[in-house]
Short mmCIF file of C-alpha atoms and ligand atoms in Angstrom, two decimals:
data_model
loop_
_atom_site.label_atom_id
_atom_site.label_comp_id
_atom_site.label_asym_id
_atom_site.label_seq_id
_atom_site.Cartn_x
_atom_site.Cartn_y
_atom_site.Cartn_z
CA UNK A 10 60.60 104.71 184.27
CA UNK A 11 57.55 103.80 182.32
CA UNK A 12 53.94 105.13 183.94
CA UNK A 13 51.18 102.39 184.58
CA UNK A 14 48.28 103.63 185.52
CA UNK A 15 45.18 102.14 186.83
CA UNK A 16 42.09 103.98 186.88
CA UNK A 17 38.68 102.95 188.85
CA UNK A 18 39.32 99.50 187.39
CA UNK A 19 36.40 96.51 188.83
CA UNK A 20 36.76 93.19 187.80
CA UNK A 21 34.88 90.65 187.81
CA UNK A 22 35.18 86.82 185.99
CA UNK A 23 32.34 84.76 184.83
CA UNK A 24 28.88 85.45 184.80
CA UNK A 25 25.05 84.65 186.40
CA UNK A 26 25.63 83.03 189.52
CA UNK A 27 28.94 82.01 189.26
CA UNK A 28 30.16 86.12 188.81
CA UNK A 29 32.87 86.58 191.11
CA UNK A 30 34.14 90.56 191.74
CA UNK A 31 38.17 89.74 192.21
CA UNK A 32 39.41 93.30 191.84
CA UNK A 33 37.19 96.21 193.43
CA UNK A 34 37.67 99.82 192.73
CA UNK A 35 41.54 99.91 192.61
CA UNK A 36 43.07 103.54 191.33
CA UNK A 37 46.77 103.75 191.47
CA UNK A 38 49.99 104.94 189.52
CA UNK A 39 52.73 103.08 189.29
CA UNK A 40 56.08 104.86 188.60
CA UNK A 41 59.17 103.48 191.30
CA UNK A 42 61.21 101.02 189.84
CA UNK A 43 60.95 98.33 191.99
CA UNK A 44 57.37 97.51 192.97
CA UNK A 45 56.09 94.40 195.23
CA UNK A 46 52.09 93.44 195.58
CA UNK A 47 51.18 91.51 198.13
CA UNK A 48 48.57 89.54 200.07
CA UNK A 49 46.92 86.58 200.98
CA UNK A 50 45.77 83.54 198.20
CA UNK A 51 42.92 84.48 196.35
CA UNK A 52 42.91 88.20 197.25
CA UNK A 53 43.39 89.60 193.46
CA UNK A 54 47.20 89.51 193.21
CA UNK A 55 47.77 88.03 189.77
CA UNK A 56 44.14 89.54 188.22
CA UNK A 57 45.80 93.04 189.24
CA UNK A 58 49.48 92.19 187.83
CA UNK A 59 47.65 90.35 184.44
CA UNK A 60 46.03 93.89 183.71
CA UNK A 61 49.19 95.34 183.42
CA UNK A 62 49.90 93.86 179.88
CA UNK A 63 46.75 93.30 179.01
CA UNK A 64 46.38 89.65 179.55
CA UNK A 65 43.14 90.30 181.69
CA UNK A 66 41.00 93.56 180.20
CA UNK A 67 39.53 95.00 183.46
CA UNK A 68 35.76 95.11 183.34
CA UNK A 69 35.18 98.63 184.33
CA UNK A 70 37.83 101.33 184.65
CA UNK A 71 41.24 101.32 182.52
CA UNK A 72 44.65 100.42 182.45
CA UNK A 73 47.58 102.64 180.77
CA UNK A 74 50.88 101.98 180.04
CA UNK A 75 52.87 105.16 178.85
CA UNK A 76 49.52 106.44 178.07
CA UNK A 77 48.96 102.93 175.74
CA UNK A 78 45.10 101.54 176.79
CA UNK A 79 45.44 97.90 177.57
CA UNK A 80 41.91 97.39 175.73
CA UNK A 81 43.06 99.04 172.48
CA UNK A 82 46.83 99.02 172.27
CA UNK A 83 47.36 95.29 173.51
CA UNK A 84 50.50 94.75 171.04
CA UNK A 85 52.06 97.52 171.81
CA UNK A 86 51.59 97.12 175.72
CA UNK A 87 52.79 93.43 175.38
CA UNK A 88 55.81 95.00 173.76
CA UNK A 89 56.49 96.90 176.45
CA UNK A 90 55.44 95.02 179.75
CA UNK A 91 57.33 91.52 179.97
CA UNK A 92 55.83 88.68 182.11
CA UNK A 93 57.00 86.09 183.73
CA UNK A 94 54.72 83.47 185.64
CA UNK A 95 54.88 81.30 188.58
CA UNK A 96 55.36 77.75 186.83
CA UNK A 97 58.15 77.84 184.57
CA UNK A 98 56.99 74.74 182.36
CA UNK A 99 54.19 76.58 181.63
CA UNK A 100 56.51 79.52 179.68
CA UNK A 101 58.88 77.41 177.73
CA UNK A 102 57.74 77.18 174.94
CA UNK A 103 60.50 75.20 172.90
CA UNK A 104 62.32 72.20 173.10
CA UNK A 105 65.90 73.30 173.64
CA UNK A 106 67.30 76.60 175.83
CA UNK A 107 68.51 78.72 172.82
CA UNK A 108 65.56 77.88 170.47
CA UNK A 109 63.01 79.30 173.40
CA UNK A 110 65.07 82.28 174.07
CA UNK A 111 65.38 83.10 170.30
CA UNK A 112 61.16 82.65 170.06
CA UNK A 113 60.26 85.85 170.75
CA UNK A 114 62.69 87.40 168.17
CA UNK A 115 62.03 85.46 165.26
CA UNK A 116 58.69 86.55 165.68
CA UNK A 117 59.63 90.19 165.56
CA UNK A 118 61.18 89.34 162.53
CA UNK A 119 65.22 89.50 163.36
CA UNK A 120 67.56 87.63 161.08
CA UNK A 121 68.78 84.30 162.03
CA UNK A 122 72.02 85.65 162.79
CA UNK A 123 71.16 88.79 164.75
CA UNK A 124 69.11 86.24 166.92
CA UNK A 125 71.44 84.13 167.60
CA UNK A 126 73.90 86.76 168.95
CA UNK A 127 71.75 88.14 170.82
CA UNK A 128 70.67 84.87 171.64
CA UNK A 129 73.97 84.05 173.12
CA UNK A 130 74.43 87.41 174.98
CA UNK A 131 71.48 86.64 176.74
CA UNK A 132 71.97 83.50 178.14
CA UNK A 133 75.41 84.16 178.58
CA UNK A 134 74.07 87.02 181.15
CA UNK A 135 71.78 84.54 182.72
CA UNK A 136 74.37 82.28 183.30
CA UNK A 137 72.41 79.41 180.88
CA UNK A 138 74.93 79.88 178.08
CA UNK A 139 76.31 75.67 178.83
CA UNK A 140 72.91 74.76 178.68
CA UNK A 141 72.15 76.33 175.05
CA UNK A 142 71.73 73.10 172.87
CA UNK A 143 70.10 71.79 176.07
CA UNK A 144 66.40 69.98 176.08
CA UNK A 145 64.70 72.80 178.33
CA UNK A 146 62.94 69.71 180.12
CA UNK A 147 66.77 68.63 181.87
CA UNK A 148 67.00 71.70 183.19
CA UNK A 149 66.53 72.35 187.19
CA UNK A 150 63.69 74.16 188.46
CA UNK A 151 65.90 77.20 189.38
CA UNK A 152 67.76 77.33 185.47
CA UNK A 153 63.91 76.70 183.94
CA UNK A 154 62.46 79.81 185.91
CA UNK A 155 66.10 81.58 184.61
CA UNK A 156 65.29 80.61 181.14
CA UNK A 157 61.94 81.95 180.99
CA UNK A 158 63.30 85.31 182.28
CA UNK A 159 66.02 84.99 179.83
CA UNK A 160 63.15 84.47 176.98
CA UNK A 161 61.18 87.29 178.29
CA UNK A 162 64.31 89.95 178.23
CA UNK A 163 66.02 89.23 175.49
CA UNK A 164 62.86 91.18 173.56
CA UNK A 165 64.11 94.04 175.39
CA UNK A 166 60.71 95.07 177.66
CA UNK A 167 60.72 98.26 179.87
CA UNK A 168 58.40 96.61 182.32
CA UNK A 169 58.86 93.21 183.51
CA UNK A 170 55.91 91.89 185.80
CA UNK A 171 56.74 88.62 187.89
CA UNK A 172 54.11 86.53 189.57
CA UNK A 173 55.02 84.85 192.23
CA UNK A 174 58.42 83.47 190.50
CA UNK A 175 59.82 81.80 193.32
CA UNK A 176 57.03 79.79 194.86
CA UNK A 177 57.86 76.74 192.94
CA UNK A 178 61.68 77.14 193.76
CA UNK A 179 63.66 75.74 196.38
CA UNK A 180 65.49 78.28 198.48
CA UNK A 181 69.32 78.50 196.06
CA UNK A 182 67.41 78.32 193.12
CA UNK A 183 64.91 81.05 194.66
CA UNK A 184 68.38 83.42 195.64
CA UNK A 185 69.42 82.60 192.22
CA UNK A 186 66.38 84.01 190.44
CA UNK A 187 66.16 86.70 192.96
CA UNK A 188 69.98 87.70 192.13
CA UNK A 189 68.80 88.15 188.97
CA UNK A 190 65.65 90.23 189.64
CA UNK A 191 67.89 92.73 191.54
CA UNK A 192 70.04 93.81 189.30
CA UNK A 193 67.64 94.78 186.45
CA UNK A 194 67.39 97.76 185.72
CA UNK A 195 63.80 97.84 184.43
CA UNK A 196 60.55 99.01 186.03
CA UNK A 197 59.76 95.58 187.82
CA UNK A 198 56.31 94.12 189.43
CA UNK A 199 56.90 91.64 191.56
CA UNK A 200 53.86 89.07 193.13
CA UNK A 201 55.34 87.54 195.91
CA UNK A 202 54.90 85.51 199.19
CA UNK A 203 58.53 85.51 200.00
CA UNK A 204 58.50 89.02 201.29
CA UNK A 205 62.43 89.07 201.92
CA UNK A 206 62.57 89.57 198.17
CA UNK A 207 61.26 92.67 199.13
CA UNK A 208 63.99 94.47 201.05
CA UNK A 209 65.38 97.52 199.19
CA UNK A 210 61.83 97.56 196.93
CA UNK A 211 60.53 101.14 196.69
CA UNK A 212 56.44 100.61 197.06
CA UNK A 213 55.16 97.39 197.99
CA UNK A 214 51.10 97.01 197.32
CA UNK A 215 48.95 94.69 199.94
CA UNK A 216 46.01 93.61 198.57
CA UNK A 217 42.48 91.75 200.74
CA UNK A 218 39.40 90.54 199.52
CA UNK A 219 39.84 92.40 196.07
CA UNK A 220 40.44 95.72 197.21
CA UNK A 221 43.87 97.82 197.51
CA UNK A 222 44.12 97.76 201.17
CA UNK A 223 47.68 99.93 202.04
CA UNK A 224 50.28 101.54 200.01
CA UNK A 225 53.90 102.12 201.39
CA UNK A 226 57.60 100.99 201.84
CA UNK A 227 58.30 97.62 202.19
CA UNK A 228 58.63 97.77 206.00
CA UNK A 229 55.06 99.31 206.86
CA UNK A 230 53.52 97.08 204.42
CA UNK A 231 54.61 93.83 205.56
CA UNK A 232 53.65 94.78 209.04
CA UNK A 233 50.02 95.82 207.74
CA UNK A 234 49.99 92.35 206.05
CA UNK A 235 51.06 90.79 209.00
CA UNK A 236 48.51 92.26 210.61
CA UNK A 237 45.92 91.66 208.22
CA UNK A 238 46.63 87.51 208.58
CA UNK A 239 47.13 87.12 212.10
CA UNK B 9 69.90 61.23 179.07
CA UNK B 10 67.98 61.90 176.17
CA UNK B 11 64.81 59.39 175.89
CA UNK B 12 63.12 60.73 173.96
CA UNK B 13 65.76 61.53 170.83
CA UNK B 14 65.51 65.20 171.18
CA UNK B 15 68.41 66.83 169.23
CA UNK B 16 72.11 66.52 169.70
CA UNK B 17 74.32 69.25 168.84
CA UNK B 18 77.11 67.44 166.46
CA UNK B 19 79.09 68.95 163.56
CA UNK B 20 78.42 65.77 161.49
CA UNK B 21 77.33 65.29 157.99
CA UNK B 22 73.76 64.11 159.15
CA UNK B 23 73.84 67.36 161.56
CA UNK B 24 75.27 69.54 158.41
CA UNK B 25 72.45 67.90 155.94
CA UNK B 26 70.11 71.15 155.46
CA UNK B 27 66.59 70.33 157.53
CA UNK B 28 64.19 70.25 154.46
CA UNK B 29 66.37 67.45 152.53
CA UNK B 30 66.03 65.12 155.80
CA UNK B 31 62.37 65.53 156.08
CA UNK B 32 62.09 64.97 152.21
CA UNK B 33 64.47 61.66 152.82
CA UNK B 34 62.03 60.78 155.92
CA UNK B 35 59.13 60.93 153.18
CA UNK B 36 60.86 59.19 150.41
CA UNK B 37 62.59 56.31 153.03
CA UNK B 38 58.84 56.01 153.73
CA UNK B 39 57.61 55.57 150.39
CA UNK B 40 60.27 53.56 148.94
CA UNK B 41 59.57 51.14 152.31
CA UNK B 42 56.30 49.65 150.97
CA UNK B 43 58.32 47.80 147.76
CA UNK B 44 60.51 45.88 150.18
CA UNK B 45 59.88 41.97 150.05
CA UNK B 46 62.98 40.40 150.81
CA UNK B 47 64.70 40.07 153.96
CA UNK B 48 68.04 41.32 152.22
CA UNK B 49 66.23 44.52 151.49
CA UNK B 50 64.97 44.88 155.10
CA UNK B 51 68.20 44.36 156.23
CA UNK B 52 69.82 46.65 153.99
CA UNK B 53 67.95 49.16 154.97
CA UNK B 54 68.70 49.26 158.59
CA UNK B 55 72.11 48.74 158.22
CA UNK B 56 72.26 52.05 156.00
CA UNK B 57 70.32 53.90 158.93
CA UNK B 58 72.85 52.18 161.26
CA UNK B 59 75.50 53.86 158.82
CA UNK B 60 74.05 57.23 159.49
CA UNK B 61 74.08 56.59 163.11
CA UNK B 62 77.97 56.14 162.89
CA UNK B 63 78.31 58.99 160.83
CA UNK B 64 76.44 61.50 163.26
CA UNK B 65 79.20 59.87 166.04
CA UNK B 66 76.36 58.00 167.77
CA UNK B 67 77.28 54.12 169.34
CA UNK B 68 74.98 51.23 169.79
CA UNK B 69 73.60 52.72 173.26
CA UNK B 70 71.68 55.54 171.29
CA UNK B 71 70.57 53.18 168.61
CA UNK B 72 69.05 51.29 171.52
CA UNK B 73 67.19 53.75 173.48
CA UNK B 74 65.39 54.43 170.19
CA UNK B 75 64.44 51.09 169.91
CA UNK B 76 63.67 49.83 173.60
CA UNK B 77 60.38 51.93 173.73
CA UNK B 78 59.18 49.74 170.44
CA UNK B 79 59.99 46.29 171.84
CA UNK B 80 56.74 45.21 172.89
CA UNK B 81 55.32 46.34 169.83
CA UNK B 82 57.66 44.67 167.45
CA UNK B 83 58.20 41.36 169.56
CA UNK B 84 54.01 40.90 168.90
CA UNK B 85 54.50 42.21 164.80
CA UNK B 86 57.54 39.93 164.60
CA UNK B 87 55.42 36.73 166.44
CA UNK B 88 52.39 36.97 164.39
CA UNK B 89 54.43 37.38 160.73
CA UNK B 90 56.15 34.31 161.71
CA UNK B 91 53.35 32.29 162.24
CA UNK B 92 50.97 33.87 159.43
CA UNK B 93 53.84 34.64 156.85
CA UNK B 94 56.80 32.23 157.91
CA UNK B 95 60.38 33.72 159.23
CA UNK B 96 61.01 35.60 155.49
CA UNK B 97 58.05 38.01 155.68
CA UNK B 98 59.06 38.41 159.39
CA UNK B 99 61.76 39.60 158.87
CA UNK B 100 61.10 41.87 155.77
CA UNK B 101 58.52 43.62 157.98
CA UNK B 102 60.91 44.13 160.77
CA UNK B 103 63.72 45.70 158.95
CA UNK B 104 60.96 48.16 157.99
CA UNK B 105 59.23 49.17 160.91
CA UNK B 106 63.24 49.26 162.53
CA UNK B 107 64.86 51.04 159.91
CA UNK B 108 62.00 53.59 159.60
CA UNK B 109 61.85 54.39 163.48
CA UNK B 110 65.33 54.74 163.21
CA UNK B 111 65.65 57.13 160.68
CA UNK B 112 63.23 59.25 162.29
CA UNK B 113 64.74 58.76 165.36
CA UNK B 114 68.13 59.74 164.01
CA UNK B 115 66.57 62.85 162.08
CA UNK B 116 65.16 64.44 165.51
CA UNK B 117 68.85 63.56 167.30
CA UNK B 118 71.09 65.86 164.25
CA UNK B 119 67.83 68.24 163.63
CA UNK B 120 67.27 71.52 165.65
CA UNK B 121 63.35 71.90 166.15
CA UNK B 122 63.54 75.10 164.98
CA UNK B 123 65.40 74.33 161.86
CA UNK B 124 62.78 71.26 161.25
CA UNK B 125 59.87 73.83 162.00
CA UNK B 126 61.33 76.11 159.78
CA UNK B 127 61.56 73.92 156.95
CA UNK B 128 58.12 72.70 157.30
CA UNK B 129 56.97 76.21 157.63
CA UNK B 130 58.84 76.66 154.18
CA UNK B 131 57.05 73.38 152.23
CA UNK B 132 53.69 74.57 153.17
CA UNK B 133 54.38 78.21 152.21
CA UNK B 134 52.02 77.36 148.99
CA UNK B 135 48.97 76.67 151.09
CA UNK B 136 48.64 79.74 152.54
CA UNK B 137 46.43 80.82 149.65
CA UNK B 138 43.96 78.23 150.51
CA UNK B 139 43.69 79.84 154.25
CA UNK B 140 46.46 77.96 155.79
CA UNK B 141 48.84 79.90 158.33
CA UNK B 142 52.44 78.20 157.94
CA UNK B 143 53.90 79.67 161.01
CA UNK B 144 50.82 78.59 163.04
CA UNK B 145 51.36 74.75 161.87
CA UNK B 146 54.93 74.74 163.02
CA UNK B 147 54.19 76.37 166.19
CA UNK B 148 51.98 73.83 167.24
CA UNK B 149 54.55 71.05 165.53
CA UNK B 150 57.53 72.78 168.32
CA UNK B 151 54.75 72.95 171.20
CA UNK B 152 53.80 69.58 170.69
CA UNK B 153 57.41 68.38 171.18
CA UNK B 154 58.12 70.22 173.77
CA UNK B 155 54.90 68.87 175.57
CA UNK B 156 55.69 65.42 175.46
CA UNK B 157 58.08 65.99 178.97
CA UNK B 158 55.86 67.98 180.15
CA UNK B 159 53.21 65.35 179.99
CA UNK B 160 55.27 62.63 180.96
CA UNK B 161 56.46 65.03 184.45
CA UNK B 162 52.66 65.21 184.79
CA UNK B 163 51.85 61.75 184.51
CA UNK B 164 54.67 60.50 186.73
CA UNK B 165 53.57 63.23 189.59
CA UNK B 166 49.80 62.06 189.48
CA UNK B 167 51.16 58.54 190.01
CA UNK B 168 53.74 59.16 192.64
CA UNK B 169 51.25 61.06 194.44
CA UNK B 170 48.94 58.05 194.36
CA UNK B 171 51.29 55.89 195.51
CA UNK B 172 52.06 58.46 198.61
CA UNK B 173 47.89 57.86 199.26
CA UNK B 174 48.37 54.21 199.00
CA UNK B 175 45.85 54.00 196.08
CA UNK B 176 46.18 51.78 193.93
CA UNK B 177 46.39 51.74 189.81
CA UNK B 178 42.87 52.13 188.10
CA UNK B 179 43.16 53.44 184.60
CA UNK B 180 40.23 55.84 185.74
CA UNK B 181 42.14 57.37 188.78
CA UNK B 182 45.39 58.10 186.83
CA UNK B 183 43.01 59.20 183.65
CA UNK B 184 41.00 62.06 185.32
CA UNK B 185 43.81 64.27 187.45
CA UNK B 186 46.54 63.93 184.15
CA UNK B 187 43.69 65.04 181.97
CA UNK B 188 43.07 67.96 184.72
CA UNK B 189 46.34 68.93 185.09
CA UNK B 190 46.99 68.81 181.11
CA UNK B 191 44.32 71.07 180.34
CA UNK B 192 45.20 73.12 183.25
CA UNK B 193 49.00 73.53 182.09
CA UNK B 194 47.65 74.17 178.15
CA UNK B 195 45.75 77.31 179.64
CA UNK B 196 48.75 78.55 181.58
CA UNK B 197 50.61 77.93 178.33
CA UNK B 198 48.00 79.65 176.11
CA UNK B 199 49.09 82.56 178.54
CA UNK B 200 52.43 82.72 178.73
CA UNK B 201 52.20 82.52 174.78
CA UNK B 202 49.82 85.30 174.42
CA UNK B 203 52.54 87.34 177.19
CA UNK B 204 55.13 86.48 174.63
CA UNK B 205 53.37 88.50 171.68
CA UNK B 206 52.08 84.95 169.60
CA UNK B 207 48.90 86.49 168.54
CA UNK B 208 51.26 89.69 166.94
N1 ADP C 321 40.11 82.92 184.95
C1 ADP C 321 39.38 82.94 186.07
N2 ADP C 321 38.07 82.62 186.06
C2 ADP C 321 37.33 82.64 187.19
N3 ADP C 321 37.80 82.95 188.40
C3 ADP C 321 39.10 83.27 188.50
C4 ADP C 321 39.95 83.28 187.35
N4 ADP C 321 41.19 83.64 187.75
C5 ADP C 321 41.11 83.84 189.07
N5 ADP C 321 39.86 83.62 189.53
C6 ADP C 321 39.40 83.80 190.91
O1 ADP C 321 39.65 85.13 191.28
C7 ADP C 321 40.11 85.22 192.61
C8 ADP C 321 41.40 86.00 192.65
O2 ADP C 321 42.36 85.26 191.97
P1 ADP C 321 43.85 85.74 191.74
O3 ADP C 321 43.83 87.07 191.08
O4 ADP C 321 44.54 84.64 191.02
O5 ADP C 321 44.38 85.90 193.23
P2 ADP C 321 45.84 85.68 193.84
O6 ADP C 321 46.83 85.75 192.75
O7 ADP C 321 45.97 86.78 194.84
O8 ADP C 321 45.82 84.34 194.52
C9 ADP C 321 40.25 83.81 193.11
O9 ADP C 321 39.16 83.49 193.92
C10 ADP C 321 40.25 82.96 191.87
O10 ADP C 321 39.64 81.72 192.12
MG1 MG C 322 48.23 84.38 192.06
#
């Protein structure tokens, strides 16, 4: 599994009197395959997960990924560290099913016909592979949120980081992502409030009020978050 | 299902036709369009985009969802011809707005965006030595077709949720959340496209 490490990283968005400190002194290593992040809204959840491919450069401390700095080696971390978001219209970023999934490897420069194989293997995986020549806007919330995993893995990441990809699902099309999400077999981050999607994970993360507030198994952590809300 | 004449896979000629010659047919139909001054002509002209509809394997009801979003802009065109122009120029100016819309229309329905993006990524190859970035242009050309749902999702949630409030239409109240929630769903885009290696 790949190493991500987060060292003494602060962070803090905007500036004067609108500064805001979201992330507060947060030093951890993250090498289990399957880890969860919890915690309530607004407590630093997807600021922590967007360091981890450098969408957000922390403002004090550093992030490494395989020993790549976020600040200096974006590309490379991109490359590595996949991401899929909470709002699936928000990742599609082409009209049909295929043409988004094959995006991402045109741009790496990958013959048409490579692409489309691989293309097809992809979505065949996914279960998507009737929907190929279909406008990506017909598709159910469930098979959009499918499709913009399918886009992100077909480029082959080591790391895929997931924020909150349920929330806007209904419960099948939530199993049916989750499904999915289980039997990968890369390093996965997973932001989530539906903490059943946690069972089997091997570190979950709770987060409060911008800090790293506990650090165990699934079971213990839910119970601190519990805790922590009630 | 398709209002909005995104592509429909089809083994046709018109699907078969390489990308780049429909665009350049799109430019020339376009061109050629401003010599027509007899109703003949006009008609002529649809009926050969009509032809092209037949030979894609398309029937009248796809012909007609193209059209129906135009009617109450042609119905108005059509009107005031009449009266300024008599029935002739009407019609001449008609067949040209329809047969137009239709080819375009039927160009989207038998042309991957992709292979239409690629093509115009080709024909302005040239101008990247006066600064211009190709592949940029036709990224925003696929974004901005894929946005158009998007936008009209957006639109219809801001007024259903209205309606749930009991408020009723004022162009200002629908105006300011769709423009909110636009820009708000650009930003998450600009994301997702930055997490998917576009500035590479
Ligand atoms: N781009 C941004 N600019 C300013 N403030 C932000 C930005 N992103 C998030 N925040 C603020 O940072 C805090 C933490 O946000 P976030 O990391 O999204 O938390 P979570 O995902 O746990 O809900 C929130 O108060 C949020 O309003
Ligand atoms: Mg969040």
């Amino acid at each position: 599994m790949p190493v991500i490490d987060i060292e003494r990283v602060s962070h803090t968005y905007g500036e004067g009197t609108s500064r805001r400190t979201v992330l507060r002194d947060v030093t951890v290593t993250l090498t289990e395959q399957r880890i969860g992040i919890i915690g309530a809204n607004g407590s630093g959840k997807s600021t922590f997960v967007r360091l981890l491919n450098g969408l957000v450069v922390p403002t004090q401390g550093a992030v490494t990924v395989d020993g790549l700095d976020t600040r200096r080696h974006a590309r490379e971390v991109r490359r590595r560290v996949g991401f899929c978001f909470t709002d699936p219209d928000a990742q599609i970023v082409m009209p049909t099913v295929a043409e988004d999934v094959a995006f991402g490897l045109r741009r790496r420069g990958l013959g048409k016909a490579e692409a489309a194989a691989r293309v097809r293997e992809t979505l065949e995986a996914y279960g998507l592979a009737d929907h190929a020549d279909h406008p990506a806007h017909l598709l159910s919330g469930g098979q959009k949120q499918l499709l913009a995993l399918s886009s992100v893995l077909v480029t082959d990441p080591e790391v895929l980081v997931l924020d909150e990809p349920t929330t806007l699902l209904d419960l099948r099309n939530a199993a049916a992502v989750q499904r999915v999400v289980r039997g990968l077999p890369h390093q996965v981050v997973l932001v989530t409030h539906h903490l059943d999607l946690l069972d089997g994970f091997d570190r979950v993360l709770v987060f409060d009020e911008a800090r790293l507030v506990h650090d165990g198994p699934p079971h213990a952590a839910v119970e601190h978050y519990r805790k922590l809300m009630s | 299902m398709s209002p909005l004449g995104l592509y429909r896979p089809g083994d046709s000629l018109p699907h078969r036709l390489p990308a780049g010659f429909k665009l350049l047919l799109m430019v020339a139909a376009g061109a050629t369009s401003v010599f027509l001054d007899h109703p003949w002509q006009g008609a002529s002209a649809v009926l050969a985009v009509l032809g092209g509809y037949l030979l894609a394997g398309f029937g009248l009801g796809t012909v007609w969802r193209q059209v129906r979003p135009l009617v109450w802009v042609l119905g108005p065109i059509a009107v005031f011809h009449v009266v300024l122009g008599g029935w002739e120029q009407a019609a001449v100016v008609l067949g040209l707005v329809l047969s137009l819309v239709l080819l375009a229309a039927l160009v989207t329905l038998t042309t991957r965006t992709t292979d239409m993006v690629d093509a115009v990524v080709r024909a302005l190859g040239p101008l990247r030595v006066v600064g211009v970035n190709p592949e940029r242009v036709g990224l925003l050309l696929a974004l901005g077709i894929r946005s158009v749902p998007v936008v009209v999702g957006l639109a219809q949630e801001v007024r259903d949720a209205q309606r749930a409030r009991g408020l009723t239409a004022s162009p200002r109240a629908f105006a300011v959340p769709l423009v909110v929630r636009s820009l708000r769903h650009a930003d998450a885009l600009g994301d997702a496209l930055v997490a998917r290696g576009v500035d590479d």
